[in-house]
Amino acid sequence: MVLNKEINELEQELEETLPKFVFRNDPVIMKYTGLSPRFMANLDSSGKGVRKKVKIGKKVAYPKEALIEFILSRIKEQ
């Protein structure tokens, strides 16, 4: 299946390029999800966002593995 191959390639790309923690306002999140930092915050508060998050200073960040899982879970074939 073509979609599975593309998902695997995306997962590999994200593993190689993302840092250990990605801040919620990092443009890379918008690039791969199309979601704004404010919408990500809304998803987090409703329990539908990235399953793990940490606070570094006053900023929210996501562990790389949890963010990759979130991005891949939002891919749907139409």
PDB file of C-alpha atoms in Angstrom:
ATOM      1  CA  MET A   1       0.000   0.000   0.000  1.00  0.00           C
ATOM      2  CA  VAL A   2       1.441   3.370  -1.048  1.00  0.00           C
ATOM      3  CA  LEU A   3       0.166   5.251   2.008  1.00  0.00           C
ATOM      4  CA  ASN A   4       1.965   2.890   4.405  1.00  0.00           C
ATOM      5  CA  LYS A   5       5.249   3.489   2.582  1.00  0.00           C
ATOM      6  CA  GLU A   6       4.781   7.264   2.773  1.00  0.00           C
ATOM      7  CA  ILE A   7       3.901   7.068   6.471  1.00  0.00           C
ATOM      8  CA  ASN A   8       7.046   5.039   7.145  1.00  0.00           C
ATOM      9  CA  GLU A   9       9.152   7.567   5.225  1.00  0.00           C
ATOM     10  CA  LEU A  10       7.579  10.443   7.176  1.00  0.00           C
ATOM     11  CA  GLU A  11       8.219   8.673  10.475  1.00  0.00           C
ATOM     12  CA  GLN A  12      11.868   8.157   9.543  1.00  0.00           C
ATOM     13  CA  GLU A  13      12.214  11.804   8.478  1.00  0.00           C
ATOM     14  CA  LEU A  14      10.732  13.013  11.765  1.00  0.00           C
ATOM     15  CA  GLU A  15      12.960  10.683  13.814  1.00  0.00           C
ATOM     16  CA  GLU A  16      16.032  12.073  12.063  1.00  0.00           C
ATOM     17  CA  THR A  17      15.157  15.785  12.139  1.00  0.00           C
ATOM     18  CA  LEU A  18      13.227  16.548  15.328  1.00  0.00           C
ATOM     19  CA  PRO A  19      15.025  17.448  18.556  1.00  0.00           C
ATOM     20  CA  LYS A  20      14.311  15.503  21.790  1.00  0.00           C
ATOM     21  CA  PHE A  21      11.663  18.083  22.759  1.00  0.00           C
ATOM     22  CA  VAL A  22       9.622  20.289  20.419  1.00  0.00           C
ATOM     23  CA  PHE A  23       8.039  23.459  21.770  1.00  0.00           C
ATOM     24  CA  ARG A  24       4.343  23.923  21.051  1.00  0.00           C
ATOM     25  CA  ASN A  25       5.034  27.133  19.108  1.00  0.00           C
ATOM     26  CA  ASP A  26       7.767  25.575  16.934  1.00  0.00           C
ATOM     27  CA  PRO A  27       6.958  26.059  13.224  1.00  0.00           C
ATOM     28  CA  VAL A  28       7.734  22.379  12.586  1.00  0.00           C
ATOM     29  CA  ILE A  29       4.419  21.445  14.263  1.00  0.00           C
ATOM     30  CA  MET A  30       2.505  23.738  11.897  1.00  0.00           C
ATOM     31  CA  LYS A  31       4.493  22.332   8.963  1.00  0.00           C
ATOM     32  CA  TYR A  32       3.565  18.702   9.647  1.00  0.00           C
ATOM     33  CA  THR A  33       0.066  19.115  11.122  1.00  0.00           C
ATOM     34  CA  GLY A  34      -1.267  22.422   9.839  1.00  0.00           C
ATOM     35  CA  LEU A  35      -2.337  23.178  13.418  1.00  0.00           C
ATOM     36  CA  SER A  36      -1.593  26.457  15.189  1.00  0.00           C
ATOM     37  CA  PRO A  37      -0.049  26.596  18.673  1.00  0.00           C
ATOM     38  CA  ARG A  38      -3.379  27.845  20.045  1.00  0.00           C
ATOM     39  CA  PHE A  39      -5.278  24.917  18.505  1.00  0.00           C
ATOM     40  CA  MET A  40      -2.668  22.510  19.889  1.00  0.00           C
ATOM     41  CA  ALA A  41      -3.264  24.040  23.344  1.00  0.00           C
ATOM     42  CA  ASN A  42      -7.017  23.556  22.909  1.00  0.00           C
ATOM     43  CA  LEU A  43      -6.487  19.901  21.927  1.00  0.00           C
ATOM     44  CA  ASP A  44      -4.267  19.402  24.970  1.00  0.00           C
ATOM     45  CA  SER A  45      -6.834  20.892  27.334  1.00  0.00           C
ATOM     46  CA  SER A  46      -9.597  18.670  25.925  1.00  0.00           C
ATOM     47  CA  GLY A  47      -7.426  15.529  26.173  1.00  0.00           C
ATOM     48  CA  LYS A  48      -7.176  15.076  22.392  1.00  0.00           C
ATOM     49  CA  GLY A  49      -3.662  16.433  21.903  1.00  0.00           C
ATOM     50  CA  VAL A  50      -0.209  14.920  22.175  1.00  0.00           C
ATOM     51  CA  ARG A  51      -0.383  12.301  24.939  1.00  0.00           C
ATOM     52  CA  LYS A  52       2.708  13.585  26.804  1.00  0.00           C
ATOM     53  CA  LYS A  53       3.929  17.095  27.371  1.00  0.00           C
ATOM     54  CA  VAL A  54       6.473  18.808  29.579  1.00  0.00           C
ATOM     55  CA  LYS A  55       7.041  22.358  30.703  1.00  0.00           C
ATOM     56  CA  ILE A  56      10.456  23.855  30.138  1.00  0.00           C
ATOM     57  CA  GLY A  57      10.429  27.161  31.948  1.00  0.00           C
ATOM     58  CA  LYS A  58       7.051  28.637  31.046  1.00  0.00           C
ATOM     59  CA  LYS A  59       6.772  26.942  27.654  1.00  0.00           C
ATOM     60  CA  VAL A  60       5.058  23.660  26.829  1.00  0.00           C
ATOM     61  CA  ALA A  61       7.067  21.143  24.824  1.00  0.00           C
ATOM     62  CA  TYR A  62       6.331  17.686  23.491  1.00  0.00           C
ATOM     63  CA  PRO A  63       8.724  14.726  23.648  1.00  0.00           C
ATOM     64  CA  LYS A  64       9.765  13.723  20.145  1.00  0.00           C
ATOM     65  CA  GLU A  65       8.261  10.218  20.304  1.00  0.00           C
ATOM     66  CA  ALA A  66       4.879  11.468  21.539  1.00  0.00           C
ATOM     67  CA  LEU A  67       4.734  14.184  18.874  1.00  0.00           C
ATOM     68  CA  ILE A  68       5.579  11.712  16.092  1.00  0.00           C
ATOM     69  CA  GLU A  69       2.846   9.372  17.358  1.00  0.00           C
ATOM     70  CA  PHE A  70       0.363  12.284  17.341  1.00  0.00           C
ATOM     71  CA  ILE A  71       1.302  13.380  13.810  1.00  0.00           C
ATOM     72  CA  LEU A  72       1.054   9.852  12.417  1.00  0.00           C
ATOM     73  CA  SER A  73      -2.280   9.222  14.162  1.00  0.00           C
ATOM     74  CA  ARG A  74      -3.810  12.204  12.347  1.00  0.00           C
ATOM     75  CA  ILE A  75      -3.067  10.820   8.876  1.00  0.00           C
ATOM     76  CA  LYS A  76      -6.222   9.519   7.225  1.00  0.00           C
ATOM     77  CA  GLU A  77      -6.696   8.297   3.668  1.00  0.00           C
ATOM     78  CA  GLN A  78      -9.676   9.804   1.861  1.00  0.00           C
TER      79      GLN A  78
END
